[in-house]
XYZ file of C-alpha atoms in Angstrom:
662
model
C 63.067 215.705 25.344
C 61.552 213.854 28.267
C 64.638 211.589 28.502
C 68.109 212.452 29.866
C 71.252 210.465 30.709
C 74.251 211.227 32.934
C 77.185 209.133 34.161
C 78.754 211.409 36.770
C 76.411 210.686 39.679
C 77.636 210.631 43.274
C 76.006 208.594 46.028
C 72.722 210.178 47.303
C 72.519 212.689 44.405
C 68.880 213.980 44.007
C 67.517 214.285 40.446
C 64.492 216.520 39.657
C 62.823 217.659 36.440
C 61.126 220.994 35.759
C 58.478 220.830 33.008
C 56.528 223.565 31.081
C 53.297 223.026 29.245
C 51.994 224.852 26.185
C 50.647 227.602 28.381
C 54.184 228.103 29.783
C 53.085 226.843 33.148
C 56.022 225.316 35.071
C 56.018 222.455 37.588
C 58.698 220.289 39.259
C 58.136 216.511 39.313
C 59.041 214.274 42.256
C 62.774 213.990 43.072
C 64.717 210.700 42.689
C 67.668 209.816 45.003
C 70.553 208.049 43.257
C 72.334 205.227 45.146
C 75.824 204.561 43.737
C 77.275 201.130 44.747
C 81.062 200.841 44.972
C 82.981 198.476 42.692
C 84.678 195.539 44.469
C 88.412 195.951 45.175
C 91.052 193.492 46.309
C 94.008 191.476 45.075
C 94.882 188.079 43.600
C 97.838 186.251 45.201
C 99.497 182.936 44.375
C 101.300 180.298 46.465
C 103.743 177.678 45.155
C 106.913 175.984 46.377
C 108.733 175.188 43.156
C 111.710 176.525 41.279
C 114.372 178.734 42.816
C 112.059 180.903 44.920
C 108.620 180.198 46.398
C 105.494 182.159 45.449
C 107.142 183.976 42.499
C 105.055 182.337 39.746
C 108.127 180.631 38.257
C 107.605 176.883 38.614
C 108.771 173.494 37.389
C 106.567 171.378 35.136
C 103.631 169.842 37.015
C 103.987 172.018 40.135
C 100.778 172.902 41.985
C 99.837 176.611 42.231
C 97.148 177.966 44.580
C 95.503 181.289 43.662
C 93.655 183.188 46.413
C 91.442 186.243 45.825
C 90.343 188.689 48.497
C 87.506 186.955 50.412
C 84.032 188.297 51.119
C 82.550 188.545 47.590
C 79.575 186.554 46.357
C 81.051 185.192 43.106
C 84.556 184.565 41.768
C 85.160 184.018 38.035
C 88.729 182.671 37.708
C 90.114 182.926 34.163
C 93.241 181.572 32.482
C 94.165 183.539 29.381
C 90.701 185.116 29.465
C 88.804 181.799 29.556
C 86.734 180.918 32.626
C 88.143 177.894 34.536
C 86.166 178.192 37.790
C 83.014 180.232 38.451
C 81.494 179.863 41.919
C 81.544 181.285 45.443
C 85.058 179.988 46.255
C 87.877 182.563 46.385
C 90.533 179.830 45.839
C 91.557 178.165 42.572
C 94.185 175.401 42.370
C 95.810 173.724 39.346
C 99.020 171.898 38.392
C 98.556 172.137 34.598
C 100.341 175.231 33.345
C 102.048 176.599 30.259
C 104.619 179.373 30.225
C 102.933 182.747 29.777
C 99.574 181.699 31.206
C 97.766 184.782 32.584
C 95.496 184.176 35.565
C 92.860 186.721 36.532
C 89.730 186.790 38.636
C 86.498 188.702 38.106
C 84.683 189.276 41.421
C 81.041 190.163 42.067
C 80.040 191.868 45.300
C 76.728 191.788 47.178
C 75.513 194.777 45.132
C 76.084 192.718 41.956
C 78.907 195.077 40.926
C 81.711 193.347 38.997
C 85.444 194.165 38.860
C 88.595 192.372 37.708
C 91.481 192.103 40.220
C 95.185 192.116 39.295
C 96.572 189.491 36.879
C 99.280 186.904 37.718
C 101.569 185.451 35.026
C 102.944 181.875 35.245
C 106.380 180.872 33.912
C 106.987 177.087 33.545
C 110.486 175.579 33.427
C 111.210 172.030 32.190
C 113.250 169.359 34.034
C 116.671 168.361 32.691
C 117.122 164.835 31.271
C 119.555 162.826 33.416
C 121.230 159.597 32.227
C 120.984 156.398 34.346
C 123.689 155.564 36.911
C 126.270 153.039 35.693
C 128.592 150.775 37.677
C 128.505 147.597 39.852
C 125.492 146.724 42.001
C 127.266 145.021 44.937
C 130.083 145.834 47.339
C 131.480 144.219 50.493
C 131.667 145.848 53.905
C 134.767 148.135 54.032
C 135.271 147.803 50.246
C 134.553 150.382 47.503
C 133.107 150.588 43.988
C 132.897 153.523 41.548
C 129.577 154.699 40.084
C 129.239 157.171 37.206
C 126.612 159.212 35.375
C 127.063 160.654 31.877
C 125.117 163.770 32.901
C 127.570 166.208 34.478
C 127.185 168.695 37.341
C 125.146 166.345 39.552
C 125.394 165.560 43.277
C 125.799 162.056 44.785
C 124.031 160.938 47.997
C 123.114 157.774 49.943
C 119.676 157.226 51.503
C 121.202 154.778 54.032
C 124.678 156.055 55.005
C 124.782 153.480 57.825
C 124.884 150.808 55.092
C 126.859 152.565 52.330
C 128.406 156.020 51.793
C 129.298 157.823 48.545
C 131.642 160.756 47.948
C 131.494 163.569 45.419
C 133.393 161.438 42.878
C 130.860 158.576 42.971
C 132.997 156.248 45.138
C 130.687 153.954 47.168
C 132.035 152.427 50.431
C 130.228 149.529 52.164
C 129.589 150.184 55.867
C 127.266 147.366 57.013
C 125.301 144.514 55.454
C 122.080 145.509 53.695
C 120.877 147.551 50.724
C 121.337 151.279 50.159
C 119.726 153.546 47.571
C 122.320 155.772 45.837
C 120.965 158.959 44.233
C 122.388 161.306 41.558
C 120.643 164.705 41.598
C 120.900 167.356 38.853
C 119.425 170.819 39.576
C 119.096 173.163 36.583
C 119.416 176.949 36.666
C 115.680 177.279 37.278
C 115.772 175.194 40.492
C 114.121 172.104 38.904
C 115.636 168.852 40.253
C 115.954 165.518 38.395
C 116.967 162.449 40.453
C 118.058 158.991 39.256
C 118.797 156.128 41.691
C 120.552 152.776 41.921
C 120.192 150.148 44.672
C 123.511 148.822 45.997
C 123.769 145.550 47.991
C 126.417 145.482 50.755
C 127.560 141.915 51.608
C 128.858 140.991 55.095
C 132.320 139.534 55.703
C 132.668 136.077 57.303
C 133.489 137.447 60.798
C 132.627 135.050 63.646
C 132.397 136.089 67.296
C 133.648 134.020 70.244
C 131.366 131.355 71.730
C 129.473 132.693 74.776
C 128.140 130.635 77.680
C 129.182 128.545 80.722
C 132.382 126.434 80.706
C 131.070 123.548 82.836
C 128.028 121.236 82.841
C 126.834 118.384 85.020
C 126.135 114.864 83.742
C 122.526 114.680 82.418
C 122.221 118.484 82.591
C 122.427 121.098 79.847
C 124.017 124.473 79.262
C 123.206 126.918 76.474
C 126.072 128.128 74.305
C 125.543 130.902 71.769
C 127.271 132.918 69.097
C 125.922 136.223 67.717
C 127.148 135.180 64.264
C 124.149 133.489 62.624
C 124.111 130.572 60.203
C 126.819 128.491 61.894
C 127.015 124.764 62.715
C 127.728 123.348 66.209
C 129.968 120.303 66.769
C 131.519 118.212 69.604
C 135.016 116.755 69.853
C 133.780 113.684 71.843
C 130.077 112.739 71.927
C 130.810 110.180 74.687
C 131.528 113.082 77.072
C 129.079 115.753 75.791
C 126.715 116.299 72.864
C 125.543 119.587 71.300
C 122.435 120.208 69.165
C 121.858 122.605 66.298
C 120.855 125.410 68.687
C 124.051 125.190 70.818
C 122.455 123.258 73.709
C 125.198 121.122 75.328
C 124.226 117.954 77.270
C 126.702 116.305 79.684
C 127.076 112.538 79.097
C 130.011 111.449 81.286
C 132.697 112.958 83.485
C 135.557 114.567 81.470
C 136.555 117.466 79.187
C 135.400 118.089 75.601
C 135.877 120.746 72.876
C 132.711 122.329 71.404
C 133.061 124.054 67.987
C 131.007 126.608 65.975
C 131.571 126.862 62.183
C 130.274 129.672 59.891
C 130.283 129.643 56.062
C 129.393 132.922 54.307
C 127.977 133.497 50.812
C 131.507 133.396 49.371
C 132.000 129.918 50.904
C 134.467 131.152 53.530
C 134.542 129.253 56.821
C 135.520 130.380 60.329
C 135.664 127.959 63.280
C 135.708 129.031 66.913
C 135.883 126.606 69.876
C 135.318 126.394 73.631
C 136.519 123.755 76.180
C 133.730 122.334 78.374
C 134.174 120.366 81.645
C 131.529 117.679 82.432
C 131.172 117.062 86.218
C 129.719 113.907 87.886
C 126.444 113.999 89.939
C 126.264 113.566 93.771
C 124.600 110.443 95.284
C 121.410 111.092 97.381
C 119.457 108.648 99.642
C 115.689 108.042 99.147
C 112.959 110.049 100.988
C 111.238 108.403 103.997
C 108.173 109.370 106.094
C 104.312 109.351 106.088
C 102.966 110.302 102.630
C 99.201 110.343 103.429
C 97.794 113.492 105.146
C 94.648 115.660 105.380
C 94.149 119.201 104.124
C 95.676 121.473 106.846
C 97.497 118.426 108.308
C 101.318 117.940 108.408
C 103.923 115.159 107.962
C 107.734 115.194 108.394
C 109.792 113.720 105.517
C 113.548 113.034 105.645
C 116.647 111.766 103.762
C 119.890 110.463 105.264
C 121.887 112.598 102.802
C 122.442 115.987 104.510
C 122.580 119.502 103.020
C 119.623 119.268 100.646
C 116.677 121.633 99.990
C 113.001 120.542 100.059
C 110.405 121.840 97.525
C 106.833 121.156 96.409
C 105.748 120.759 92.788
C 102.427 122.477 93.610
C 102.103 124.838 96.533
C 98.357 124.924 95.875
C 98.149 121.254 96.993
C 100.887 121.070 99.666
C 103.766 123.206 100.933
C 107.031 121.982 102.449
C 109.530 123.670 104.741
C 112.706 124.009 102.639
C 115.043 123.016 105.531
C 113.007 120.677 107.802
C 110.960 118.696 105.232
C 107.670 119.266 107.122
C 104.805 119.017 104.563
C 101.467 120.892 105.103
C 98.343 119.909 103.122
C 96.615 122.794 101.313
C 94.075 121.210 98.943
C 93.038 117.694 97.933
C 95.290 115.975 95.382
C 98.644 114.273 94.867
C 101.799 116.381 94.896
C 105.451 115.561 94.247
C 107.821 116.574 97.065
C 111.474 116.912 96.010
C 114.765 116.840 97.940
C 117.670 118.402 96.014
C 121.351 118.087 96.984
C 123.938 120.305 95.223
C 127.704 119.574 95.418
C 130.698 121.891 95.189
C 130.672 121.744 91.368
C 127.072 123.013 91.475
C 125.793 119.647 90.202
C 122.487 118.496 91.692
C 120.651 115.233 92.291
C 116.943 115.304 93.154
C 114.920 112.483 94.760
C 111.122 112.657 95.021
C 108.140 111.214 96.879
C 104.430 111.563 95.987
C 102.307 112.789 98.918
C 98.523 112.206 98.930
C 96.540 115.122 100.441
C 93.040 113.951 101.398
C 90.161 116.399 101.081
C 88.309 117.506 104.178
C 84.723 116.321 104.120
C 82.226 119.067 103.185
C 79.085 118.546 105.250
C 75.831 119.565 103.555
C 72.400 120.024 105.064
C 68.980 119.573 103.504
C 65.741 120.652 105.159
C 63.147 123.425 105.227
C 64.602 126.885 104.657
C 63.318 129.509 105.132
C 60.919 128.644 107.977
C 58.138 130.247 109.929
C 58.173 130.488 113.734
C 57.033 127.386 115.740
C 57.366 125.108 112.684
C 59.217 121.776 112.945
C 61.880 120.779 110.451
C 64.084 117.724 109.939
C 67.617 118.331 108.592
C 69.861 115.583 107.183
C 73.533 115.350 106.223
C 75.761 112.658 104.631
C 75.308 109.154 106.042
C 78.129 106.718 106.904
C 80.364 109.267 108.640
C 81.596 109.290 112.267
C 81.735 111.679 115.236
C 78.767 113.839 114.137
C 78.575 117.206 115.973
C 75.224 119.071 115.846
C 74.603 122.656 117.046
C 71.174 124.386 117.046
C 70.332 128.057 117.705
C 66.801 129.480 117.858
C 65.173 126.054 118.348
C 64.990 122.812 120.337
C 65.868 119.246 119.220
C 62.831 116.932 119.315
C 63.376 114.564 122.306
C 64.150 110.831 121.816
C 63.367 110.585 118.079
C 64.908 113.898 117.021
C 68.468 112.625 116.433
C 71.286 115.117 116.774
C 73.732 112.641 118.446
C 77.336 111.706 117.516
C 76.079 108.741 115.472
C 73.068 110.501 113.888
C 73.061 111.887 110.333
C 69.846 113.867 111.016
C 68.205 116.195 113.508
C 64.554 117.281 114.019
C 64.092 120.832 115.382
C 61.146 122.804 116.750
C 61.831 126.495 115.899
C 60.352 127.776 119.161
C 62.873 130.428 120.226
C 63.670 133.961 119.169
C 65.949 134.138 116.121
C 68.406 134.185 114.561
C 67.731 130.604 113.438
C 70.560 128.216 112.490
C 71.592 124.548 112.531
C 75.268 123.478 112.239
C 76.834 120.030 111.587
C 80.356 118.576 111.366
C 81.739 115.028 111.159
C 84.871 112.895 110.453
C 85.460 110.797 107.298
C 86.230 107.286 108.661
C 88.327 106.349 105.596
C 90.776 109.297 105.752
C 90.383 110.414 109.374
C 89.849 113.977 108.103
C 87.307 116.243 109.813
C 85.199 118.707 107.802
C 84.343 122.341 108.293
C 81.027 123.301 109.859
C 77.944 123.424 107.579
C 75.035 125.757 108.345
C 71.477 126.252 107.100
C 68.498 128.464 108.087
C 70.789 131.503 108.013
C 68.303 133.955 109.526
C 64.592 134.332 109.689
C 61.617 132.759 107.955
C 60.418 133.873 104.521
C 59.104 133.107 101.097
C 61.000 132.867 97.785
C 59.670 135.357 95.211
C 60.364 134.787 91.515
C 60.304 137.448 88.775
C 59.489 137.127 85.082
C 59.836 139.784 82.399
C 62.214 141.023 79.683
C 65.936 140.718 80.505
C 67.303 142.742 77.584
C 65.727 146.124 76.712
C 66.634 149.438 75.100
C 67.289 152.707 76.906
C 64.062 154.733 77.161
C 61.772 151.741 76.469
C 58.407 151.853 78.307
C 55.626 149.408 79.130
C 58.022 146.626 80.287
C 55.926 144.272 82.477
C 57.549 142.357 85.388
C 55.518 139.848 87.431
C 55.893 137.745 90.585
C 53.641 135.231 92.378
C 50.060 136.440 92.796
C 47.904 136.057 95.893
C 50.408 137.386 98.464
C 50.576 140.547 100.586
C 52.721 143.681 100.973
C 54.419 143.607 97.561
C 57.555 145.820 97.622
C 59.335 146.595 94.304
C 62.649 148.457 93.876
C 64.484 149.326 90.670
C 67.904 150.646 89.530
C 68.265 152.538 86.254
C 64.553 153.012 85.646
C 61.149 154.064 86.998
C 58.068 152.076 88.000
C 55.139 153.660 86.187
C 52.233 151.386 87.148
C 51.435 148.569 89.586
C 53.248 149.680 92.750
C 52.127 147.382 95.620
C 50.794 144.666 93.242
C 52.202 141.412 91.784
C 53.124 143.049 88.422
C 54.539 146.455 87.515
C 55.107 148.474 84.329
C 58.658 149.864 84.031
C 60.447 152.511 81.948
C 64.224 151.898 81.681
C 65.974 155.304 81.695
C 69.689 154.508 82.105
C 71.822 152.080 80.044
C 74.013 149.389 81.625
C 73.619 146.410 83.977
C 70.374 147.219 85.863
C 67.998 145.292 88.126
C 64.496 145.101 89.579
C 63.725 143.341 92.873
C 60.627 142.303 94.825
C 59.635 140.933 98.201
C 56.246 140.173 99.732
C 54.529 138.562 102.709
C 52.829 135.179 102.551
C 49.243 135.038 103.778
C 50.641 133.206 106.820
C 52.900 136.163 107.595
C 56.401 134.883 106.521
C 58.643 137.082 104.385
C 61.700 136.205 102.309
C 64.988 136.853 104.092
C 66.104 139.058 101.214
C 64.291 140.395 98.138
C 64.662 138.514 94.850
C 66.848 140.489 92.405
C 66.186 140.192 88.635
C 69.052 141.413 86.437
C 68.210 143.386 83.283
C 70.595 144.578 80.561
C 69.607 148.057 79.294
C 71.299 148.660 75.931
C 72.147 152.293 75.067
C 70.522 154.074 72.145
C 72.702 155.002 69.181
C 74.401 158.405 69.640
C 72.417 161.271 68.027
C 74.464 163.021 65.321
C 73.368 166.046 63.277
C 71.690 165.600 59.874
C 73.708 167.720 57.406
C 73.396 168.975 53.854
C 70.179 169.603 51.935
C 69.395 172.942 50.324
C 68.217 174.110 46.922
C 69.442 173.027 43.475
C 68.464 173.869 39.929
C 65.891 171.760 38.104
C 67.637 169.016 36.141
C 70.695 169.123 38.425
C 72.232 166.245 40.394
C 70.351 167.088 43.608
C 71.559 168.202 47.045
C 73.904 166.092 49.243
C 72.630 164.803 52.584
C 74.859 163.310 55.277
C 75.362 162.761 58.986
C 78.000 164.610 61.086
C 79.194 161.320 62.657
C 78.406 157.603 62.979
C 79.111 154.530 65.102
C 80.452 151.140 64.065
C 77.794 148.426 64.295
C 74.953 150.919 63.669
C 72.946 151.285 60.433
C 71.433 154.623 59.363
C 68.198 154.926 57.325
C 67.334 158.125 55.448
C 63.659 159.212 55.351
C 61.830 161.761 53.184
C 58.840 162.498 55.358
C 57.535 159.059 56.403
C 59.068 157.218 53.416
C 62.434 155.444 53.448
C 65.013 156.591 50.925
C 67.428 153.940 49.607
C 68.964 151.241 51.780
C 70.499 151.777 55.238
C 74.109 153.012 55.417
C 76.472 151.206 57.810
C 78.289 153.392 60.363
C 82.045 153.875 60.026
C 82.958 155.706 63.221
C 83.046 159.039 61.335
C 80.758 161.214 59.179
C 78.728 159.367 56.486
C 76.923 160.423 53.295
C 73.588 159.362 51.800
C 74.577 160.890 48.458
C 72.689 163.529 46.450
C 68.909 163.571 46.857
C 66.707 164.923 44.039
C 63.207 164.798 45.541
C 61.598 167.791 47.295
C 60.881 167.271 50.969
C 62.087 167.231 54.569
C 64.733 164.561 55.250
C 65.449 162.845 58.584
C 67.653 159.909 59.690
C 66.961 157.008 62.068
C 69.859 154.928 63.504
C 69.493 151.242 64.483
C 72.095 149.174 66.391
C 72.438 145.929 64.397
C 73.279 143.899 67.544
C 70.822 145.282 70.124
C 68.151 146.483 67.625
C 67.890 149.719 69.647
C 67.055 152.712 67.459
C 67.216 156.502 67.821
C 66.271 159.520 65.694
C 69.212 161.660 64.631
C 69.256 165.379 65.481
C 67.521 167.824 63.159
C 66.322 167.595 59.557
C 67.213 169.173 56.221
C 65.091 170.253 53.253
C 65.713 169.763 49.559
C 64.167 172.389 47.246
C 64.189 172.376 43.418
C 64.634 175.816 41.849
C 63.345 176.340 38.269
C 65.842 177.131 35.479
C 65.861 180.650 33.951
C 63.445 181.109 31.028
C 64.927 180.675 27.520
C 64.907 183.735 25.218
C 66.178 184.181 21.654
C 69.555 185.756 20.878
C 68.949 188.445 18.198
C 70.985 190.736 16.041
C 74.424 189.934 14.634
C 75.254 189.970 10.923
C 78.032 191.322 8.701
C 79.771 194.668 8.770
C 82.618 196.266 6.814
C 86.187 196.177 8.018
C 86.884 199.198 10.125
C 83.223 199.596 11.003
C 81.700 199.808 14.494
C 80.397 196.192 14.521
C 76.869 194.896 14.881
C 74.382 194.850 17.788
C 73.540 191.595 19.564
C 70.448 191.502 21.810
C 68.240 189.048 23.763
C 64.528 188.868 22.996
C 63.644 189.026 26.696
C 65.023 188.707 30.267
C 64.051 187.991 33.883
C 64.685 190.074 36.972
C 67.466 188.769 39.227
C 69.189 186.824 36.413
C 72.694 187.647 35.070
C 73.248 187.114 31.316
C 76.801 186.554 29.961
C 77.636 187.007 26.262
C 80.188 184.478 24.865
C 82.198 184.491 21.583
C 82.855 180.770 21.165
C 84.242 179.627 24.545
C 85.364 183.110 25.554
């Protein structure tokens, strides 16, 4: 025969065949090396925390069991009682639905497509005992007891809030403090399965009232605050002509004398407790009125006084005027009216306060108008407020025009020829004739002549944006541009530039130039620009291949930002509607179309957008070809059965024979 079979091969065995023809000539055909792949080996373990011992396979009804097979194989076929329950690449199977005697096994396939079944694990399921409800009262008072019972014997009593109520082994509940406590009765059967029933017990407080706390004396027209930590009480006075008390325990002195203040508490059993406190009401001292000048300037002073000695001076607003606490000397701080008080306190600590309103007049604020900046040898006229007195003018870097140039003590203007070397400045001060207050010096022409550049262009841009045009006045000389957070790409030395903004945040661009006449601005003009950051680039995840007719392949993003929307693209085409960021990873769901998928993020507030990192592909794999199942039929009892075949097959495909669901 030209066919032979043998099952005892070892790895790397070499098979040859020696053939003879009709003329008895002998030849040896080419050798074949046999590669023998090892069967997979490993173990199946289980993990559970139910019943008397963990991980022994003996559990209570509904307990979760985790089965773990040796990792590293390509496929795991978990079976319960021989029926497949999970068939994929995961080496872990979890379930909480079990019946006593269930046999769990796993069939593993290694990279060589060799299949072996690991050890079996058997599950034993124990039922919970039925426990009767707790009987007995539902309320108890602090320091009192009630008895609870349960018709199911051999249980254990416990309290979830022992600071509110305790319970002993006999079911005796003792109230500890007001509140509610959950009482539990736990029955554990021989298999370690626990059944718990509960009852909520209300613990009611006793009508215990603490002593009244607070001062024992009050002045006429003053108040003291009494209190009691026992809530829900009612305050009362023994003589309202001497002192009153409101619902919050605030006592107000009415006239000199002694009075009893009471506090009454009624609890939920209508019990009342009254506690009391004696209060002395002291008379007020007599204080003479304040005298002195009550009209001053900012930074000026006035001395106030009262003929009643021993008092303390104070100001209602130190931002307007301060006062020396012992001498009564008031100093103006800012314009406005302030109340100055003089308080005298007697030996009973009762006080009388008299007041006077002091007017603090504002210092005049001289202003100057006139040419600024200037060019050398120009003449400028500068004016300040009219109708004032004692004008004082000071000029540096120039000369006052003789005769008609003003600049005297009665002049509200000055004309100056800027004919000296800088710096250039003009100062003015004067006195307000109505208040007698003198102002601070005002100055203009701070330093040097110049122009005043202006800038136009976008004020809000996105990080990385290019071609942003900024312009200033045309027709001048020596344009000088500077920038923070970006680069100037085009137009350096001209009246407009093209900018790329490279760094997010509060940025700026500035410019200065020379007029044709030669004057420059004292400082460049700064134009503030807000550069909004691009959305953070997260990784595009998912994709892969799926079988034709399947639900597709999931595509997601490894992270996201709040306030940012994310659009999925297949090539250049959008897929679905944008997904709003959550601050964590997001999903675009399963995608069924072939192609390369990318994601673009857009900030919904700034409209800045950014492409997310990477792309994923979705590929559709065809289903295996369909062939006919052949064979089958009847055979006699005790026979060897019948043959079942498949009319065809494909390379690389595994075919599993089933009898019903098995």
